[in-house]
Short mmCIF file of C-alpha atoms in Angstrom, two decimals:
data_model
loop_
_atom_site.label_atom_id
_atom_site.label_comp_id
_atom_site.label_asym_id
_atom_site.label_seq_id
_atom_site.Cartn_x
_atom_site.Cartn_y
_atom_site.Cartn_z
CA UNK Z 1131 -85.04 15.66 -11.56
CA UNK Z 1132 -84.23 15.62 -7.88
CA UNK Z 1133 -80.81 17.16 -6.54
CA UNK Z 1134 -77.81 15.16 -5.67
CA UNK Z 1135 -77.67 14.17 -2.17
CA UNK Z 1136 -75.47 16.28 0.25
CA UNK Z 1137 -72.38 14.80 1.37
CA UNK Z 1138 -71.90 13.30 4.87
CA UNK Z 1139 -70.29 15.33 7.05
CA UNK Z 1140 -66.89 14.82 8.09
CA UNK Z 1141 -65.86 14.36 11.66
CA UNK Z 1142 -63.93 17.32 13.23
CA UNK Z 1143 -61.20 15.24 14.23
CA UNK Z 1144 -59.58 12.25 11.90
CA UNK Z 1145 -57.41 9.84 13.80
CA UNK Z 1146 -53.78 9.13 12.60
CA UNK Z 1147 -53.13 6.37 10.13
CA UNK Z 1148 -50.37 4.73 12.31
CA UNK Z 1149 -51.10 4.45 15.82
CA UNK Z 1150 -48.90 6.54 18.29
CA UNK Z 1151 -46.61 3.98 19.30
CA UNK Z 1152 -45.22 3.45 16.09
CA UNK Z 1153 -44.26 6.70 15.18
CA UNK Z 1154 -41.19 7.13 17.84
CA UNK Z 1155 -39.92 3.69 16.95
CA UNK Z 1156 -39.57 4.43 13.47
CA UNK Z 1157 -37.49 7.68 14.03
CA UNK Z 1158 -36.02 6.83 17.25
CA UNK Z 1159 -32.23 7.91 17.09
CA UNK Z 1160 -29.57 5.18 17.36
CA UNK Z 1161 -27.63 5.22 20.76
CA UNK Z 1162 -24.19 7.34 20.81
CA UNK Z 1163 -22.80 4.45 22.69
CA UNK Z 1164 -23.61 2.36 19.68
CA UNK Z 1165 -21.63 4.58 17.40
CA UNK Z 1166 -18.92 4.92 19.99
CA UNK Z 1167 -18.45 0.96 20.51
CA UNK Z 1168 -18.07 0.68 16.18
CA UNK Z 1169 -15.06 3.40 16.41
CA UNK Z 1170 -13.63 1.33 19.67
CA UNK Z 1171 -13.76 -1.99 17.50
CA UNK Z 1172 -12.63 -0.43 14.59
CA UNK Z 1173 -9.43 1.07 16.21
CA UNK Z 1174 -8.83 -2.12 18.32
CA UNK Z 1175 -8.92 -4.26 14.86
CA UNK Z 1176 -6.59 -1.92 13.52
CA UNK Z 1177 -4.18 -1.77 16.48
CA UNK Z 1178 -4.32 -5.70 16.46
CA UNK Z 1179 -3.20 -5.91 12.84
CA UNK Z 1180 -0.09 -4.03 13.65
CA UNK Z 1181 0.42 -5.78 16.89
CA UNK Z 1182 0.54 -9.50 15.24
CA UNK Z 1183 2.16 -8.25 12.07
CA UNK Z 1184 -1.03 -8.68 10.04
CA UNK Z 1185 -0.82 -5.93 7.80
CA UNK Z 1186 -0.15 -8.11 4.48
CA UNK Z 1187 -3.11 -9.88 5.22
CA UNK Z 1188 -5.04 -6.40 5.97
CA UNK Z 1189 -4.22 -4.96 2.52
CA UNK Z 1190 -5.00 -8.27 0.74
CA UNK Z 1191 -8.31 -8.30 2.34
CA UNK Z 1192 -8.74 -4.79 0.82
CA UNK Z 1193 -7.41 -5.69 -2.34
CA UNK Z 1194 -9.48 -8.83 -2.70
CA UNK Z 1195 -12.49 -7.11 -2.25
CA UNK Z 1196 -11.74 -4.28 -4.51
CA UNK Z 1197 -10.37 -6.22 -7.17
CA UNK Z 1198 -13.37 -8.67 -7.25
CA UNK Z 1199 -15.81 -6.33 -7.27
CA UNK Z 1200 -14.25 -4.58 -10.33
CA UNK Z 1201 -13.69 -7.78 -12.12
CA UNK Z 1202 -17.30 -8.78 -11.37
CA UNK Z 1203 -18.16 -5.48 -12.92
CA UNK Z 1204 -16.56 -6.04 -16.19
CA UNK Z 1205 -17.94 -9.09 -16.62
CA UNK Z 1206 -21.33 -7.96 -16.12
CA UNK Z 1207 -20.51 -5.77 -18.84
CA UNK Z 1208 -20.23 -8.41 -21.01
CA UNK Z 1209 -24.06 -9.57 -20.55
CA UNK Z 1210 -23.05 -12.08 -17.98
CA UNK Z 1211 -25.93 -12.20 -15.12
CA UNK Z 1212 -24.67 -10.19 -12.06
CA UNK Z 1213 -24.39 -13.72 -9.87
CA UNK Z 1214 -22.39 -15.90 -12.24
CA UNK Z 1215 -20.00 -12.93 -12.95
CA UNK Z 1216 -19.48 -12.34 -9.34
CA UNK Z 1217 -18.38 -16.21 -8.44
CA UNK Z 1218 -16.16 -16.14 -11.72
CA UNK Z 1219 -14.50 -13.05 -10.79
CA UNK Z 1220 -13.83 -14.54 -7.06
CA UNK Z 1221 -12.56 -17.75 -8.49
CA UNK Z 1222 -10.45 -15.74 -10.77
CA UNK Z 1223 -8.93 -13.70 -7.67
CA UNK Z 1224 -8.54 -16.82 -5.61
CA UNK Z 1225 -6.74 -18.72 -8.11
CA UNK Z 1226 -5.02 -16.32 -9.93
CA UNK Z 1227 -2.16 -15.65 -7.21
CA UNK Z 1228 -1.75 -19.57 -6.95
CA UNK Z 1229 -1.11 -20.01 -11.05
CA UNK Z 1230 1.45 -16.93 -10.59
CA UNK Z 1231 3.51 -18.22 -7.82
CA UNK Z 1232 3.58 -21.86 -9.38
CA UNK Z 1233 4.78 -20.36 -12.58
CA UNK Z 1234 7.26 -18.15 -10.78
CA UNK Z 1235 8.38 -21.01 -8.60
CA UNK Z 1236 8.85 -22.97 -11.98
CA UNK Z 1237 11.04 -20.71 -13.52
CA UNK Z 1238 12.76 -18.46 -10.62
CA UNK Z 1239 12.30 -20.44 -7.51
CA UNK Z 1240 15.61 -19.52 -6.02
CA UNK Z 1241 14.68 -16.10 -6.72
CA UNK Z 1242 11.27 -16.33 -4.82
CA UNK Z 1243 12.33 -18.58 -1.94
CA UNK Z 1244 16.00 -17.26 -0.96
CA UNK Z 1245 14.58 -13.19 -1.53
CA UNK Z 1246 16.05 -12.25 1.95
CA UNK Z 1247 19.08 -14.08 1.65
CA UNK Z 1248 19.64 -12.04 -1.79
CA UNK Z 1249 19.02 -8.75 0.16
CA UNK Z 1250 21.02 -9.78 2.80
CA UNK Z 1251 23.88 -10.22 -0.01
CA UNK Z 1252 22.98 -6.69 -1.25
CA UNK Z 1253 23.02 -5.20 2.06
CA UNK Z 1254 26.67 -6.60 2.53
CA UNK Z 1255 27.68 -5.79 -0.66
CA UNK Z 1256 26.68 -2.01 0.02
CA UNK Z 1257 28.95 -1.93 3.33
CA UNK Z 1258 31.93 -2.88 1.54
CA UNK Z 1259 31.04 -0.40 -1.22
CA UNK Z 1260 30.80 2.26 1.57
CA UNK Z 1261 34.09 1.51 3.32
CA UNK Z 1262 35.69 1.58 -0.14
CA UNK Z 1263 34.52 4.74 -1.22
CA UNK Z 1264 37.79 6.64 -0.85
CA UNK Z 1265 38.97 3.99 -3.47
CA UNK Z 1266 36.10 4.31 -5.72
CA UNK Z 1267 36.43 8.11 -6.15
CA UNK Z 1268 38.91 9.91 -8.24
CA UNK Z 1269 42.04 10.94 -6.18
CA UNK Z 1270 41.47 14.61 -6.48
CA UNK Z 1271 37.87 14.07 -5.05
CA UNK Z 1272 38.85 11.56 -2.38
CA UNK Z 1273 41.64 14.33 -0.89
CA UNK Z 1274 38.45 16.58 -0.32
CA UNK Z 1275 36.74 14.69 2.15
CA UNK Z 1276 36.62 15.65 5.42
CA UNK Z 1277 38.92 13.17 7.91
CA UNK Z 1278 35.33 12.55 9.65
CA UNK Z 1279 33.94 10.81 6.72
CA UNK Z 1280 35.73 7.82 7.59
CA UNK Z 1281 33.97 7.28 10.92
CA UNK Z 1282 30.71 8.16 9.14
CA UNK Z 1283 31.69 5.46 6.42
CA UNK Z 1284 32.22 3.12 9.40
CA UNK Z 1285 28.73 3.87 11.03
CA UNK Z 1286 26.85 3.52 7.93
CA UNK Z 1287 28.33 0.23 7.11
CA UNK Z 1288 27.97 -1.08 10.53
CA UNK Z 1289 24.33 -0.39 10.19
CA UNK Z 1290 24.08 -2.01 6.89
CA UNK Z 1291 25.88 -5.04 8.25
CA UNK Z 1292 23.24 -4.90 11.14
CA UNK Z 1293 20.57 -4.88 8.77
CA UNK Z 1294 21.72 -7.87 6.62
CA UNK Z 1295 22.19 -9.82 9.93
CA UNK Z 1296 18.33 -9.40 10.59
CA UNK Z 1297 17.44 -10.53 6.65
CA UNK Z 1298 19.40 -13.46 7.47
CA UNK Z 1299 16.56 -15.02 9.61
CA UNK Z 1300 13.92 -13.42 7.81
CA UNK Z 1301 13.09 -16.26 5.76
CA UNK Z 1302 9.88 -17.72 7.75
CA UNK Z 1303 8.39 -14.55 8.25
CA UNK Z 1304 8.92 -13.98 4.41
CA UNK Z 1305 6.89 -17.07 3.94
CA UNK Z 1306 4.42 -16.14 6.79
CA UNK Z 1307 3.97 -12.89 4.90
CA UNK Z 1308 2.88 -14.52 1.72
CA UNK Z 1309 0.51 -16.84 3.41
CA UNK Z 1310 -1.16 -13.88 5.50
CA UNK Z 1311 -1.09 -12.36 2.20
CA UNK Z 1312 -3.03 -15.07 0.10
CA UNK Z 1313 -5.38 -15.59 3.14
CA UNK Z 1314 -6.31 -11.99 3.08
CA UNK Z 1315 -7.01 -12.15 -0.47
CA UNK Z 1316 -9.69 -15.26 0.05
CA UNK Z 1317 -11.18 -13.39 2.66
CA UNK Z 1318 -11.54 -10.27 0.36
CA UNK Z 1319 -12.87 -12.02 -2.52
CA UNK Z 1320 -15.44 -13.87 -0.60
CA UNK Z 1321 -16.97 -10.46 1.42
CA UNK Z 1322 -17.32 -9.12 -2.04
CA UNK Z 1323 -19.34 -11.51 -3.11
CA UNK Z 1324 -21.44 -12.78 -0.04
CA UNK Z 1325 -25.19 -12.56 0.13
CA UNK Z 1326 -26.91 -9.90 2.57
CA UNK Z 1327 -28.42 -11.90 5.35
CA UNK Z 1328 -31.66 -9.87 5.84
CA UNK Z 1329 -31.58 -6.43 7.80
CA UNK Z 1330 -28.84 -6.02 10.57
CA UNK Z 1331 -28.43 -4.36 13.80
CA UNK Z 1332 -27.49 -0.72 14.70
CA UNK Z 1333 -24.01 -1.77 15.46
CA UNK Z 1334 -23.53 -3.84 12.20
CA UNK Z 1335 -24.60 -0.87 10.35
CA UNK Z 1336 -21.79 1.31 12.02
CA UNK Z 1337 -18.88 -1.15 11.52
CA UNK Z 1338 -20.35 -1.35 7.75
CA UNK Z 1339 -19.58 2.23 7.41
CA UNK Z 1340 -16.28 1.87 9.16
CA UNK Z 1341 -15.10 -0.68 7.01
CA UNK Z 1342 -16.94 1.30 3.68
CA UNK Z 1343 -14.35 4.59 4.63
CA UNK Z 1344 -11.44 2.32 5.15
CA UNK Z 1345 -11.78 0.25 1.87
CA UNK Z 1346 -12.48 4.10 -0.13
CA UNK Z 1347 -8.92 5.31 1.88
CA UNK Z 1348 -7.45 2.02 0.48
CA UNK Z 1349 -8.90 2.46 -2.99
CA UNK Z 1350 -7.47 6.10 -3.17
CA UNK Z 1351 -4.08 5.59 -1.59
CA UNK Z 1352 -2.96 2.16 -2.39
CA UNK Z 1353 -4.60 1.86 -5.84
CA UNK Z 1354 -2.80 5.42 -6.61
CA UNK Z 1355 0.31 4.47 -5.19
CA UNK Z 1356 0.39 0.89 -6.82
CA UNK Z 1357 0.41 2.74 -10.44
CA UNK Z 1358 3.06 5.49 -9.10
CA UNK Z 1359 4.87 2.24 -8.21
CA UNK Z 1360 4.50 0.56 -11.27
CA UNK Z 1361 5.50 3.33 -13.40
CA UNK Z 1362 8.56 3.84 -11.12
CA UNK Z 1363 9.63 0.55 -11.93
CA UNK Z 1364 9.07 0.19 -15.61
CA UNK Z 1365 11.25 3.58 -15.94
CA UNK Z 1366 14.08 2.24 -13.48
CA UNK Z 1367 13.96 -1.34 -15.39
CA UNK Z 1368 14.42 0.47 -18.90
CA UNK Z 1369 17.31 1.88 -17.42
CA UNK Z 1370 18.96 -0.77 -15.75
CA UNK Z 1371 18.37 -3.30 -18.49
CA UNK Z 1372 18.76 -0.94 -21.55
CA UNK Z 1373 20.09 2.27 -21.02
CA UNK Z 1374 22.81 1.72 -18.45
CA UNK Z 1375 24.24 -1.53 -20.98
CA UNK Z 1376 24.50 1.02 -23.90
CA UNK Z 1377 27.10 2.79 -22.16
CA UNK Z 1378 28.52 -0.48 -21.36
CA UNK Z 1379 27.69 -0.56 -17.81
CA UNK Z 1380 25.99 -3.15 -15.46
CA UNK Z 1381 25.44 -3.18 -12.18
CA UNK Z 1382 25.18 -6.16 -10.05
CA UNK Z 1383 21.87 -7.24 -8.30
CA UNK Z 1384 19.93 -5.86 -11.09
CA UNK Z 1385 16.57 -8.31 -10.39
CA UNK Z 1386 16.83 -7.65 -6.84
CA UNK Z 1387 16.89 -3.40 -7.58
CA UNK Z 1388 14.16 -3.92 -9.50
CA UNK Z 1389 12.02 -5.95 -7.25
CA UNK Z 1390 12.93 -3.60 -4.39
CA UNK Z 1391 11.92 -0.75 -6.76
CA UNK Z 1392 8.74 -1.63 -7.14
CA UNK Z 1393 7.68 -2.71 -3.07
CA UNK Z 1394 9.27 0.16 -1.71
CA UNK Z 1395 7.55 2.15 -4.16
CA UNK Z 1396 4.07 1.57 -2.49
CA UNK Z 1397 5.68 3.62 0.55
CA UNK Z 1398 4.93 7.11 -0.64
CA UNK Z 1399 7.87 9.49 -0.69
CA UNK Z 1400 10.17 7.49 1.78
CA UNK Z 1401 10.16 4.70 -0.51
CA UNK Z 1402 11.56 6.59 -3.42
CA UNK Z 1403 14.30 8.19 -1.29
CA UNK Z 1404 15.37 4.56 -0.19
CA UNK Z 1405 15.38 3.28 -4.08
CA UNK Z 1406 17.69 6.43 -4.54
CA UNK Z 1407 19.83 5.64 -2.20
CA UNK Z 1408 20.45 1.95 -2.61
CA UNK Z 1409 20.95 2.04 -6.78
CA UNK Z 1410 23.30 5.27 -6.46
CA UNK Z 1411 25.61 2.92 -3.89
CA UNK Z 1412 25.05 0.15 -5.92
CA UNK Z 1413 26.52 2.21 -9.20
CA UNK Z 1414 28.97 3.54 -7.39
CA UNK Z 1415 30.74 0.31 -6.95
CA UNK Z 1416 30.60 0.00 -10.67
CA UNK Z 1417 32.29 3.41 -11.46
CA UNK Z 1418 31.72 7.15 -10.26
CA UNK Z 1419 30.03 7.69 -13.82
CA UNK Z 1420 27.64 4.93 -13.14
CA UNK Z 1421 26.60 6.50 -9.80
CA UNK Z 1422 26.24 10.21 -11.35
CA UNK Z 1423 24.04 8.61 -14.17
CA UNK Z 1424 22.03 6.69 -11.64
CA UNK Z 1425 21.70 9.45 -9.52
CA UNK Z 1426 20.79 11.97 -12.04
CA UNK Z 1427 18.08 9.65 -13.67
CA UNK Z 1428 16.78 8.76 -10.35
CA UNK Z 1429 16.43 12.53 -9.22
CA UNK Z 1430 14.30 12.89 -12.50
CA UNK Z 1431 11.85 10.17 -12.02
CA UNK Z 1432 11.62 11.29 -8.49
CA UNK Z 1433 10.75 14.98 -9.60
CA UNK Z 1434 7.91 13.57 -11.80
CA UNK Z 1435 6.81 11.19 -8.68
CA UNK Z 1436 6.18 14.46 -6.75
CA UNK Z 1437 3.86 15.83 -9.14
CA UNK Z 1438 2.21 12.87 -9.92
CA UNK Z 1439 1.87 12.32 -6.11
CA UNK Z 1440 0.32 15.58 -5.67
CA UNK Z 1441 -2.18 15.24 -8.55
CA UNK Z 1442 -2.80 11.76 -8.14
CA UNK Z 1443 -3.03 11.16 -4.08
CA UNK Z 1444 -2.59 14.77 -2.50
CA UNK Z 1445 -6.10 15.58 -4.03
CA UNK Z 1446 -8.17 12.71 -3.36
CA UNK Z 1447 -7.06 12.62 0.17
CA UNK Z 1448 -6.48 16.07 1.25
CA UNK Z 1449 -3.15 14.98 2.60
CA UNK Z 1450 -0.15 17.66 2.60
CA UNK Z 1451 3.38 15.91 1.89
CA UNK Z 1452 4.15 17.69 5.58
CA UNK Z 1453 1.45 15.62 6.94
CA UNK Z 1454 2.16 12.32 5.17
CA UNK Z 1455 6.05 12.65 6.20
CA UNK Z 1456 5.06 13.41 10.04
CA UNK Z 1457 2.60 10.47 10.55
CA UNK Z 1458 4.99 8.04 8.53
CA UNK Z 1459 7.76 9.13 10.82
CA UNK Z 1460 5.80 8.45 13.72
CA UNK Z 1461 4.27 5.04 12.70
CA UNK Z 1462 7.85 4.10 11.49
CA UNK Z 1463 9.01 4.61 15.59
CA UNK Z 1464 6.33 2.87 16.98
CA UNK Z 1465 5.85 -0.25 14.51
CA UNK Z 1466 8.80 -0.27 12.58
CA UNK Z 1467 8.59 -0.83 8.79
CA UNK Z 1468 5.26 -1.73 8.99
CA UNK Z 1469 4.16 1.61 10.23
CA UNK Z 1470 5.68 3.25 6.83
CA UNK Z 1471 3.49 1.11 4.62
CA UNK Z 1472 0.49 1.17 7.27
CA UNK Z 1473 0.79 5.42 8.12
CA UNK Z 1474 -1.07 6.65 4.38
CA UNK Z 1475 -3.66 4.16 4.85
CA UNK Z 1476 -4.81 4.81 8.32
CA UNK Z 1477 -3.89 8.61 8.24
CA UNK Z 1478 -6.25 8.77 5.19
CA UNK Z 1479 -9.13 6.81 6.78
CA UNK Z 1480 -8.61 8.60 10.01
CA UNK Z 1481 -9.42 12.04 7.82
CA UNK Z 1482 -12.27 10.50 6.04
CA UNK Z 1483 -13.80 9.62 9.79
CA UNK Z 1484 -13.53 12.91 10.90
CA UNK Z 1485 -14.70 14.60 7.52
CA UNK Z 1486 -17.57 12.35 8.12
CA UNK Z 1487 -18.20 13.52 11.39
CA UNK Z 1488 -17.82 17.13 10.41
CA UNK Z 1489 -15.22 17.44 12.81
CA UNK Z 1490 -12.37 18.99 10.15
#
């Protein structure tokens, strides 16, 4: 049998599989100015939101996006195909608020439409209660108040009266905020179910990263604070509607106080303090015993919420209470009440950007 043929000699140098011109293109880094442009565009967009009063719209864009994705995932788990599940989830998010608002208008039209007027009346009522503080307190306690307390009472009452006057013209802004919020909800729902359009350029990819980090900050801050506010509102409702009537004590403006508890509870720390002060002053208008009961109950809730905030919000975002308060006070001084709402979200987003860049 003849021996097998010897293998053919290999060349000394084998050329690469890809041409030399393709290798640099595959590994070419994105220019630094593209990332810088994405940061500047994101910062400009957030400043525009605060400048033009579009914060309700921005928050509802994030809420609509996350809620649509959450509902789509739940519908997919029920063996519904992915695309129909996304469309059904977006439809629920877009139609649900209209149905809820229609139901609210049919049963509580006056409360929904005239909300600014109701809170104006509440502030006027608080101003009168502060001025009548000496008459509300027992005589032996009232005599212990220093003479300067009357001037402090007048200052507080004048401030509350000024805020009530501002609310008198807030009806249009109230309805405009609702419109912005609903449009933002539509945008978020549609963005959650959009079909990707092929490959994107480097600027779009960087902007997508910015938006993704903002969405993650929203999910951690606002979603956690929503459940905290809901928990606080539930306990406050039980206290105002069930516990106080058992002692034959009933506070005026109870529906407005419950709504204020939820809305202000969405603002960490400061919102809780605001609710405590308002409910205690309204309780003082009934009797000192009612005010003491309100104050004791709200302090108990407030302490429980500090634990919840520390566990839920603080651990997720790595933000201390001093950081949060400092940012909120600065934002309130610059942007007004909207700054209080936006500060936790924007600061959490900033920390995520710094952490992603490995700067903190």
